[in-house]
Each structure stands twice: as structure tokens, then as C-alpha cells.
mmCIF file of C-alpha atoms and ligand atoms in Angstrom:
data_model
loop_
_atom_site.group_PDB
_atom_site.id
_atom_site.type_symbol
_atom_site.label_atom_id
_atom_site.label_comp_id
_atom_site.label_asym_id
_atom_site.label_seq_id
_atom_site.Cartn_x
_atom_site.Cartn_y
_atom_site.Cartn_z
ATOM 1 C CA MET A 1 1.748 -5.234 -8.523
ATOM 2 C CA ASP A 2 1.242 -8.416 -6.284
ATOM 3 C CA LYS A 3 4.631 -7.981 -4.689
ATOM 4 C CA MET A 4 3.630 -4.433 -3.367
ATOM 5 C CA LEU A 5 1.905 -3.789 -0.103
ATOM 6 C CA ILE A 6 0.594 -0.737 1.171
ATOM 7 C CA PHE A 7 -0.183 -0.041 4.890
ATOM 8 C CA SER A 8 -1.870 3.008 6.503
ATOM 9 C CA GLY A 9 -1.060 4.238 9.921
ATOM 10 C CA GLU A 10 -3.626 6.195 11.746
ATOM 11 C CA SER A 11 -2.657 9.752 11.119
ATOM 12 C CA ASN A 12 -4.209 10.464 7.722
ATOM 13 C CA ARG A 13 -6.130 7.415 6.608
ATOM 14 C CA LYS A 14 -8.006 9.597 4.349
ATOM 15 C CA LEU A 15 -5.042 10.658 2.269
ATOM 16 C CA SER A 16 -3.926 6.823 2.499
ATOM 17 C CA GLU A 17 -7.384 5.762 0.943
ATOM 18 C CA SER A 18 -7.121 8.135 -1.638
ATOM 19 C CA ILE A 19 -3.736 7.049 -2.681
ATOM 20 C CA SER A 20 -4.856 3.438 -2.485
ATOM 21 C CA ARG A 21 -7.693 4.092 -4.850
ATOM 22 C CA ALA A 22 -5.536 5.971 -7.451
ATOM 23 C CA LEU A 23 -3.269 3.041 -7.388
ATOM 24 C CA LYS A 24 -6.317 0.551 -7.419
ATOM 25 C CA ILE A 25 -4.771 -1.564 -4.601
ATOM 26 C CA LYS A 26 -6.382 -2.135 -1.430
ATOM 27 C CA LEU A 27 -4.747 -1.024 1.924
ATOM 28 C CA SER A 28 -3.344 -4.284 3.606
ATOM 29 C CA ASN A 29 -4.602 -5.399 7.018
ATOM 30 C CA MET A 30 -3.099 -4.335 10.274
ATOM 31 C CA ASP A 31 -4.114 -3.956 13.694
ATOM 32 C CA VAL A 32 -3.046 -0.517 15.357
ATOM 33 C CA SER A 33 -4.496 -0.042 18.908
ATOM 34 C CA ARG A 34 -3.177 0.860 22.495
ATOM 35 C CA PHE A 35 -2.395 -1.297 25.621
ATOM 36 C CA SER A 36 -4.228 0.125 28.727
ATOM 37 C CA ASP A 37 -1.036 2.186 29.569
ATOM 38 C CA GLY A 38 -1.237 4.059 26.119
ATOM 39 C CA GLU A 39 1.739 2.093 24.551
ATOM 40 C CA ILE A 40 1.293 1.502 20.837
ATOM 41 C CA ARG A 41 0.328 -2.027 19.876
ATOM 42 C CA VAL A 42 0.549 -3.136 16.050
ATOM 43 C CA GLN A 43 -0.032 -6.372 14.448
ATOM 44 C CA ILE A 44 0.585 -6.968 10.741
ATOM 45 C CA LYS A 45 -2.492 -9.218 9.494
ATOM 46 C CA GLU A 46 -0.911 -10.426 6.386
ATOM 47 C CA ASN A 47 1.936 -12.183 5.121
ATOM 48 C CA VAL A 48 4.759 -9.404 3.963
ATOM 49 C CA ARG A 49 7.617 -11.822 3.498
ATOM 50 C CA GLY A 50 9.453 -10.952 0.438
ATOM 51 C CA LYS A 51 7.000 -8.169 -0.212
ATOM 52 C CA ASP A 52 7.932 -4.411 -1.258
ATOM 53 C CA VAL A 53 5.947 -2.591 1.365
ATOM 54 C CA PHE A 54 4.957 0.935 1.556
ATOM 55 C CA ILE A 55 3.985 2.597 4.988
ATOM 56 C CA ILE A 56 1.730 5.867 4.603
ATOM 57 C CA GLN A 57 2.127 7.959 7.768
ATOM 58 C CA PRO A 58 2.678 11.943 7.917
ATOM 59 C CA THR A 59 4.103 12.670 11.229
ATOM 60 C CA CYS A 60 1.711 15.600 11.853
ATOM 61 C CA PRO A 61 0.060 16.487 15.242
ATOM 62 C CA PRO A 62 -0.209 14.674 17.637
ATOM 63 C CA VAL A 63 3.586 14.335 16.329
ATOM 64 C CA ASN A 64 5.084 12.355 18.856
ATOM 65 C CA ASP A 65 2.139 9.822 18.880
ATOM 66 C CA ASN A 66 2.182 9.778 15.119
ATOM 67 C CA LEU A 67 6.181 9.298 14.819
ATOM 68 C CA MET A 68 6.160 6.603 17.463
ATOM 69 C CA GLU A 69 3.424 4.767 15.833
ATOM 70 C CA LEU A 70 5.376 5.081 12.361
ATOM 71 C CA LEU A 71 8.186 3.471 14.297
ATOM 72 C CA VAL A 72 6.366 0.480 15.645
ATOM 73 C CA ILE A 73 4.746 -0.148 12.363
ATOM 74 C CA LEU A 74 8.294 -0.355 10.737
ATOM 75 C CA ASP A 75 9.570 -2.476 13.319
ATOM 76 C CA ALA A 76 6.794 -4.945 13.064
ATOM 77 C CA VAL A 77 7.146 -4.926 9.014
ATOM 78 C CA ARG A 78 10.784 -5.471 9.453
ATOM 79 C CA ARG A 79 10.637 -8.252 11.766
ATOM 80 C CA ALA A 80 8.082 -9.899 9.280
ATOM 81 C CA SER A 81 10.851 -10.111 6.729
ATOM 82 C CA ALA A 82 9.631 -7.604 4.021
ATOM 83 C CA SER A 83 12.130 -7.309 1.223
ATOM 84 C CA ARG A 84 12.015 -3.378 1.138
ATOM 85 C CA ILE A 85 10.083 -0.824 3.341
ATOM 86 C CA THR A 86 9.172 2.770 2.099
ATOM 87 C CA ALA A 87 8.185 5.112 4.753
ATOM 88 C CA VAL A 88 5.870 7.519 2.853
ATOM 89 C CA ILE A 89 5.819 10.666 4.901
ATOM 90 C CA PRO A 90 3.851 13.253 3.137
ATOM 91 C CA TYR A 91 4.496 15.660 6.052
ATOM 92 C CA PHE A 92 7.973 15.428 7.831
ATOM 93 C CA GLY A 93 7.433 16.763 11.505
ATOM 94 C CA TYR A 94 10.356 17.981 13.606
ATOM 95 C CA ALA A 95 11.811 19.312 10.436
ATOM 96 C CA ARG A 96 12.022 22.838 11.571
ATOM 97 C CA GLN A 97 14.856 22.254 13.967
ATOM 98 C CA ASP A 98 17.260 21.663 11.063
ATOM 99 C CA ARG A 99 20.337 23.448 12.288
ATOM 100 C CA LYS A 100 21.927 24.666 15.544
ATOM 101 C CA ASP A 101 20.706 28.029 15.394
ATOM 102 C CA GLN A 102 21.063 28.837 18.838
ATOM 103 C CA PRO A 103 23.619 27.291 21.500
ATOM 104 C CA ARG A 104 22.546 23.981 23.082
ATOM 105 C CA VAL A 105 19.722 23.197 20.989
ATOM 106 C CA PRO A 106 18.888 19.535 19.144
ATOM 107 C CA ILE A 107 18.959 18.987 15.371
ATOM 108 C CA THR A 108 15.518 16.950 15.525
ATOM 109 C CA ALA A 109 15.280 16.612 11.750
ATOM 110 C CA LYS A 110 18.606 14.380 11.814
ATOM 111 C CA LEU A 111 17.533 12.662 15.108
ATOM 112 C CA VAL A 112 14.318 11.816 13.370
ATOM 113 C CA ALA A 113 16.095 10.736 10.214
ATOM 114 C CA ASN A 114 18.481 8.332 12.384
ATOM 115 C CA ILE A 115 15.605 6.714 14.521
ATOM 116 C CA LEU A 116 13.448 6.002 11.061
ATOM 117 C CA THR A 117 16.332 4.262 9.678
ATOM 118 C CA SER A 118 17.057 2.102 12.752
ATOM 119 C CA ALA A 119 13.547 1.359 13.180
ATOM 120 C CA GLY A 120 13.587 -0.387 9.569
ATOM 121 C CA ALA A 121 12.878 2.166 6.806
ATOM 122 C CA ASN A 122 14.960 1.383 3.751
ATOM 123 C CA ARG A 123 13.724 4.501 1.677
ATOM 124 C CA ILE A 124 11.736 7.710 2.579
ATOM 125 C CA LEU A 125 9.379 9.064 0.030
ATOM 126 C CA THR A 126 8.315 12.503 1.323
ATOM 127 C CA LEU A 127 7.070 16.137 -0.005
ATOM 128 C CA ASP A 128 8.281 19.644 0.118
ATOM 129 C CA LEU A 129 10.597 19.501 3.230
ATOM 130 C CA HIS A 130 11.170 22.428 5.509
ATOM 131 C CA ALA A 131 14.551 22.358 3.928
ATOM 132 C CA GLY A 132 15.823 20.644 1.040
ATOM 133 C CA GLN A 133 19.060 19.605 2.598
ATOM 134 C CA ILE A 134 17.015 17.357 5.280
ATOM 135 C CA GLN A 135 17.265 14.894 2.332
ATOM 136 C CA GLY A 136 21.131 14.634 3.334
ATOM 137 C CA PHE A 137 20.244 13.761 6.863
ATOM 138 C CA PHE A 138 19.194 10.279 5.543
ATOM 139 C CA ASP A 139 22.129 7.575 4.442
ATOM 140 C CA ILE A 140 18.938 5.774 2.662
ATOM 141 C CA PRO A 141 17.525 6.817 -0.675
ATOM 142 C CA LEU A 142 15.079 9.569 -0.176
ATOM 143 C CA ASP A 143 12.414 10.638 -2.888
ATOM 144 C CA HIS A 144 11.603 14.181 -2.762
ATOM 145 C CA LEU A 145 7.916 15.455 -4.341
ATOM 146 C CA TYR A 146 6.800 18.749 -4.651
ATOM 147 C CA ALA A 147 3.394 20.008 -4.290
ATOM 148 C CA ILE A 148 3.671 22.837 -6.876
ATOM 149 C CA ASN A 149 1.756 20.837 -9.809
ATOM 150 C CA VAL A 150 -1.099 20.042 -7.555
ATOM 151 C CA PHE A 151 -1.416 23.756 -6.882
ATOM 152 C CA LEU A 152 -0.716 24.897 -10.620
ATOM 153 C CA ASP A 153 -3.666 22.297 -11.360
ATOM 154 C CA TYR A 154 -5.948 24.094 -9.077
ATOM 155 C CA PHE A 155 -5.011 27.719 -10.225
ATOM 156 C CA LYS A 156 -5.254 26.627 -13.983
ATOM 157 C CA LYS A 157 -8.974 26.356 -13.485
ATOM 158 C CA ARG A 158 -9.192 29.935 -12.175
ATOM 159 C CA LYS A 159 -8.204 32.954 -14.250
ATOM 160 C CA MET A 160 -5.259 34.826 -12.293
ATOM 161 C CA ASN A 161 -4.170 38.028 -13.862
ATOM 162 C CA ASP A 162 -1.387 40.359 -12.870
ATOM 163 C CA LEU A 163 0.033 37.573 -10.565
ATOM 164 C CA VAL A 164 2.760 38.040 -8.387
ATOM 165 C CA ILE A 165 4.264 35.119 -6.258
ATOM 166 C CA VAL A 166 5.531 36.107 -2.781
ATOM 167 C CA SER A 167 7.794 34.474 -0.376
ATOM 168 C CA PRO A 168 6.660 35.379 3.315
ATOM 169 C CA ASP A 169 10.387 35.012 4.123
ATOM 170 C CA VAL A 170 13.785 35.108 2.822
ATOM 171 C CA GLY A 171 14.400 31.285 3.456
ATOM 172 C CA GLY A 172 11.528 30.608 0.866
ATOM 173 C CA ILE A 173 12.713 32.490 -2.123
ATOM 174 C CA LYS A 174 14.134 29.287 -3.910
ATOM 175 C CA MET A 175 10.565 27.710 -3.601
ATOM 176 C CA ALA A 176 8.747 31.308 -4.534
ATOM 177 C CA ARG A 177 11.107 31.270 -7.513
ATOM 178 C CA ALA A 178 10.085 27.999 -8.838
ATOM 179 C CA TYR A 179 6.350 29.039 -8.493
ATOM 180 C CA ALA A 180 6.906 32.122 -10.467
ATOM 181 C CA LYS A 181 8.682 30.223 -12.978
ATOM 182 C CA ARG A 182 5.857 27.712 -13.368
ATOM 183 C CA PHE A 183 3.080 30.454 -13.028
ATOM 184 C CA LYS A 184 4.591 32.841 -15.401
ATOM 185 C CA ALA A 185 4.241 35.562 -12.799
ATOM 186 C CA GLY A 186 6.503 38.000 -10.978
ATOM 187 C CA LEU A 187 8.438 37.407 -7.823
ATOM 188 C CA ALA A 188 8.514 39.427 -4.435
ATOM 189 C CA ILE A 189 9.723 38.763 -1.011
ATOM 190 C CA VAL A 190 8.627 39.680 2.552
ATOM 191 C CA ASP A 191 11.726 40.422 4.847
ATOM 192 C CA LYS A 192 10.318 38.794 7.943
ATOM 193 C CA ARG A 193 11.902 38.661 11.450
ATOM 194 C CA ARG A 194 10.893 35.955 13.897
ATOM 195 C CA ASN A 195 10.327 37.426 17.391
ATOM 196 C CA SER A 196 9.543 34.159 19.222
ATOM 197 C CA PRO A 197 8.170 30.968 17.695
ATOM 198 C CA ASP A 198 4.566 32.520 17.700
ATOM 199 C CA SER A 199 5.080 36.127 16.246
ATOM 200 C CA VAL A 200 6.865 38.000 13.562
ATOM 201 C CA ASP A 201 7.778 41.259 12.513
ATOM 202 C CA ILE A 202 7.615 42.357 8.815
ATOM 203 C CA MET A 203 10.368 44.599 7.936
ATOM 204 C CA HIS A 204 10.328 45.235 4.395
ATOM 205 C CA ILE A 205 8.757 43.968 0.914
ATOM 206 C CA LEU A 206 11.302 43.570 -1.785
ATOM 207 C CA GLY A 207 9.473 43.566 -5.327
ATOM 208 C CA GLU A 208 6.553 45.159 -6.759
ATOM 209 C CA VAL A 209 2.961 44.228 -5.764
ATOM 210 C CA LYS A 210 0.981 47.423 -6.103
ATOM 211 C CA GLY A 211 -2.230 46.704 -8.181
ATOM 212 C CA LYS A 212 -1.213 42.862 -8.324
ATOM 213 C CA ASN A 213 -3.074 39.584 -7.309
ATOM 214 C CA VAL A 214 -0.682 38.032 -4.781
ATOM 215 C CA LEU A 215 -0.153 34.428 -4.228
ATOM 216 C CA LEU A 216 1.972 33.710 -1.040
ATOM 217 C CA VAL A 217 3.645 30.385 -1.287
ATOM 218 C CA ASP A 218 5.401 28.448 1.857
ATOM 219 C CA ASP A 219 5.891 24.903 3.017
ATOM 220 C CA ILE A 220 4.060 25.252 6.257
ATOM 221 C CA ILE A 221 1.387 27.151 8.069
ATOM 222 C CA ALA A 222 1.348 26.611 11.791
ATOM 223 C CA THR A 223 0.337 29.739 13.897
ATOM 224 C CA GLY A 224 -0.253 31.513 10.625
ATOM 225 C CA SER A 225 1.736 34.551 12.083
ATOM 226 C CA SER A 226 3.937 34.481 8.944
ATOM 227 C CA LEU A 227 1.011 34.776 6.502
ATOM 228 C CA ILE A 228 -1.188 36.986 8.374
ATOM 229 C CA GLU A 229 1.450 39.636 8.882
ATOM 230 C CA ALA A 230 2.690 39.424 5.257
ATOM 231 C CA ALA A 231 -0.846 39.672 4.078
ATOM 232 C CA LYS A 232 -1.171 43.000 6.128
ATOM 233 C CA ALA A 233 2.169 44.326 4.725
ATOM 234 C CA LEU A 234 1.201 43.437 1.225
ATOM 235 C CA LYS A 235 -2.033 45.138 1.455
ATOM 236 C CA ARG A 236 -0.343 48.256 2.898
ATOM 237 C CA ALA A 237 1.793 48.123 -0.332
ATOM 238 C CA GLY A 238 -1.219 48.142 -2.532
ATOM 239 C CA ALA A 239 -1.898 44.382 -3.254
ATOM 240 C CA LYS A 240 -5.218 43.440 -4.644
ATOM 241 C CA ASN A 241 -6.366 40.044 -3.734
ATOM 242 C CA ILE A 242 -4.244 37.871 -1.613
ATOM 243 C CA PHE A 243 -4.235 34.097 -1.974
ATOM 244 C CA ALA A 244 -2.037 31.689 -0.157
ATOM 245 C CA ALA A 245 -0.743 28.113 -1.380
ATOM 246 C CA ILE A 246 0.712 26.158 1.524
ATOM 247 C CA THR A 247 1.654 22.626 1.297
ATOM 248 C CA HIS A 248 1.280 21.639 5.033
ATOM 249 C CA GLY A 249 -1.459 22.800 6.828
ATOM 250 C CA VAL A 250 -0.344 22.358 10.526
ATOM 251 C CA LEU A 251 -2.880 25.033 11.681
ATOM 252 C CA ALA A 252 -1.776 24.923 15.329
ATOM 253 C CA ALA A 253 -3.906 26.678 18.194
ATOM 254 C CA ASN A 254 -6.529 29.164 16.615
ATOM 255 C CA ALA A 255 -4.635 29.684 13.331
ATOM 256 C CA VAL A 256 -8.004 28.849 11.383
ATOM 257 C CA GLU A 257 -9.807 31.743 13.386
ATOM 258 C CA ARG A 258 -6.872 33.938 12.589
ATOM 259 C CA VAL A 259 -7.085 33.096 8.918
ATOM 260 C CA ASN A 260 -10.915 33.760 8.927
ATOM 261 C CA ASN A 261 -10.160 37.220 10.285
ATOM 262 C CA SER A 262 -7.031 38.091 8.115
ATOM 263 C CA LEU A 263 -6.611 39.868 4.863
ATOM 264 C CA ILE A 264 -6.102 36.489 3.079
ATOM 265 C CA ASP A 265 -8.768 35.698 0.740
ATOM 266 C CA THR A 266 -8.369 31.900 0.101
ATOM 267 C CA LEU A 267 -5.979 29.684 1.579
ATOM 268 C CA ILE A 268 -5.125 26.539 -0.354
ATOM 269 C CA ILE A 269 -3.424 23.594 1.494
ATOM 270 C CA THR A 270 -2.731 19.987 0.450
ATOM 271 C CA ASP A 271 -4.035 17.164 2.442
ATOM 272 C CA SER A 272 -0.764 16.101 3.702
ATOM 273 C CA ILE A 273 -2.333 16.752 7.225
ATOM 274 C CA PRO A 274 -5.796 15.910 7.704
ATOM 275 C CA LEU A 275 -8.031 18.946 8.178
ATOM 276 C CA GLY A 276 -10.294 18.106 11.262
ATOM 277 C CA GLY A 277 -13.910 19.089 11.260
ATOM 278 C CA ASP A 278 -13.314 22.032 13.742
ATOM 279 C CA LYS A 279 -10.793 23.365 11.420
ATOM 280 C CA LYS A 280 -13.073 23.647 8.344
ATOM 281 C CA SER A 281 -13.463 27.332 6.939
ATOM 282 C CA LYS A 282 -14.978 28.796 3.999
ATOM 283 C CA LYS A 283 -11.434 30.427 3.397
ATOM 284 C CA ILE A 284 -9.431 27.199 3.287
ATOM 285 C CA LYS A 285 -9.635 24.917 0.251
ATOM 286 C CA VAL A 286 -7.840 21.526 0.143
ATOM 287 C CA VAL A 287 -6.408 19.917 -2.783
ATOM 288 C CA SER A 288 -5.368 16.173 -2.840
ATOM 289 C CA LEU A 289 -1.977 14.597 -2.939
ATOM 290 C CA GLY A 290 -3.498 11.246 -3.898
ATOM 291 C CA ASN A 291 -2.580 10.845 -7.421
ATOM 292 C CA LEU A 292 0.984 12.307 -6.983
ATOM 293 C CA PHE A 293 1.791 9.992 -4.048
ATOM 294 C CA ALA A 294 0.192 6.884 -6.128
ATOM 295 C CA GLU A 295 2.103 7.743 -9.122
ATOM 296 C CA ALA A 296 5.515 7.980 -7.071
ATOM 297 C CA ILE A 297 4.875 4.718 -5.221
ATOM 298 C CA LYS A 298 4.096 3.018 -8.655
ATOM 299 C CA ARG A 299 7.349 4.317 -10.300
ATOM 300 C CA ILE A 300 9.357 3.443 -6.951
ATOM 301 C CA HIS A 301 8.081 -0.080 -7.167
ATOM 302 C CA PHE A 302 8.698 -0.451 -10.795
ATOM 303 C CA GLU A 303 12.137 1.176 -10.470
ATOM 304 C CA LYS A 304 11.408 3.771 -12.888
ATOM 305 C CA SER A 305 12.415 7.360 -12.713
ATOM 306 C CA ILE A 306 10.661 9.657 -10.360
ATOM 307 C CA SER A 307 12.148 12.849 -11.453
ATOM 308 C CA VAL A 308 9.646 12.887 -14.347
ATOM 309 C CA LEU A 309 7.051 13.952 -12.084
ATOM 310 C CA PHE A 310 9.010 17.345 -11.099
ATOM 311 C CA ASP A 311 11.520 17.711 -13.996
ATOM 312 C CA SER A 312 9.861 20.760 -15.193
ATOM 313 C CA ILE A 313 9.863 22.711 -11.978
ATOM 314 C CA GLY A 314 13.591 23.550 -12.844
ATOM 315 C CA ARG A 315 14.726 23.878 -9.359
HETATM 316 C C1 R5P B 1 9.344 29.187 8.293
HETATM 317 O O1 R5P B 1 10.736 29.181 7.982
HETATM 318 C C2 R5P B 1 8.370 28.146 7.465
HETATM 319 O O2 R5P B 1 8.556 28.085 6.095
HETATM 320 C C3 R5P B 1 6.935 28.899 7.790
HETATM 321 O O3 R5P B 1 6.978 30.197 7.344
HETATM 322 C C4 R5P B 1 6.611 28.828 9.272
HETATM 323 O O4 R5P B 1 6.880 27.676 9.660
HETATM 324 C C5 R5P B 1 5.351 29.198 9.487
HETATM 325 O O5 R5P B 1 4.794 29.348 10.777
HETATM 326 P P1 R5P B 1 3.647 30.293 11.339
HETATM 327 O O6 R5P B 1 2.711 29.748 10.589
HETATM 328 O O7 R5P B 1 3.769 29.960 12.785
HETATM 329 O O8 R5P B 1 4.047 31.681 11.138
#
């Protein structure tokens, strides 16, 4: 693997380190600092000429800083003549504005796809995009991983009887159906209406949850409103224990406090976004994506199939 180099941006070094441990390859040397006016300064400290370079940088909050840092690193690596550059983006920020759902609004997911490509990315490796069709916003190859197997491993170690997988909104049905199939569980859907970016109303629950353990699945927890309101409605409908498996723990504002005070028994998230010390909670468990990303990176480097990592999901 001497032609492969892995660089880590600053947004989630812990995840980069676990990917590098799993690959048994050291993170390559790069200085990332700030000029006195706050501009990002990057210097690659080793030769990347002709190399297959992977840059790991989830664009999580502070999203503008982390995205800009990724762009600056891409530019530096491209100008240093790498043969191929893969932007490894475990959490792809700005994805929720993926269509014009109101007059005169942007499609930021497409904008970010364009600027990543202009900055020098030749491929993208990402995970549980907010909407699958964002893959088509890129005109370069994109490999899309799923966290489902990582969550399945977590739950295999815990006996979960009478399980129903619940999607907290209609948009998440496809994801929930895949989980129901893999977990060999029932399926239910919460009919959610969003009043504003921070608040939701639950209208109905479609499916049987009475006397069942529930696993809510979703791509993102941001304010927590969707999950917390869904948990209330599910309890009213007679659900027993309520678990949630959410890929990206954005956990904005006071989301952790709200989860702590909610009817959710355990929230399991991945480490696509680092969980800061102030966000630690007994209710929140983190599963690592290190092995999954390491395997995907190895397969991309050796031009092997990636679909074997998620073939069995049956989406
Ligand atoms: C919505 O379409 C997403 O899948 C999530 O349900 C949503 O982004 C969660 O946001 P919040 O935690 O703020 O309700």
C-alpha cells in the first residue's frame, strides 16, 4: 500500500486515527493552521506526487470552517500532483437543502458537490447521505456507505425481542424498511409535519407498536425534535422501550439535554461527527465507523468492489 496516503483534516481526528489504525497506515504529515486574520493555512509535509491520496474530513459543525479546510487541503494536494484524490466525507454537511422546496432557495448539496469537484476531488467516499439522490449531484465517482451493519453489530450483542423499526418521518421509509429487513423486525412510520426548522408536529403513527420495543432509525439528529416528539407519540400508542439508531449525531444547541429529558431510553450514534465532552450523556452510545471506512478505502485503492460491504442490505 505504499502508493496510498491518508491525510486527516481537523474536524474529526479521532475517527481518522481509528481508520488509520484499522488500515495499519500512519496518517500522513500535514500542517493545518490559521493566518492571523483567520484564513486557513495548509502545508503538505510529504511528497504526494503520483500517490493515491485520501483526505478524511466530515463537514460537521462548524460546517463552514470544516468545509473550507477540506477545500484548501484538496487544492494543496492537487497542486502537489497526486495521481488521484478521494475526499472521505463521513458526514456530508449542507445536504438537507437538496431541492427547491420553497421559492428562491438554494440547493446547497449541489453547490457543495460543485465546489468539492472544482477544488480537486476525483472521488467521494461518504456515508448515509441525507438523500440518496445527492450521489447524482456529483459528476465524479461517489461511493456511498451505510451505517446499518455497524448498528446491527451493536444490537446483536443485546437481545431485542418484539422489535419494531420506526421511521420518524415519511421520507425515511426506505431506510427504515432496510433496517426492518436486516433486523427481521416489524415496520412502522411516524407521520411528522415540520412547522419550522426547529419544531415538528406528529400527526399519526402508521403500524402496530403497542407492547413492542421500538428502534427509531434516521440519518441525522440535529435539534432532536423529530425523535423526541416521535418517542412521545410512540409511548402514547403503547410502545415499551424506545431506542434510536441515528447515523449522524449533529446534536445542535441543547439537543443532548433534550434527549436526556426525553422518553428515549438509549440513543446510538456513529462517530461520523465527534461527540464533544460537553455532549457526553449516559443515554448516548457511540459506535465507530473506523473499520468500515478502512475497508472501503482499501477496496478503492485496490480497485475492488465496494458493494460487498452493503450488498446484503437489499436497498
Ligand atoms: C429529516 O428529514 C431528517 O432525516 C431528520 O429527521 C432531521 O434532520 C432531524 O432533525 P431534528 O433533530 O432537528 O428534528
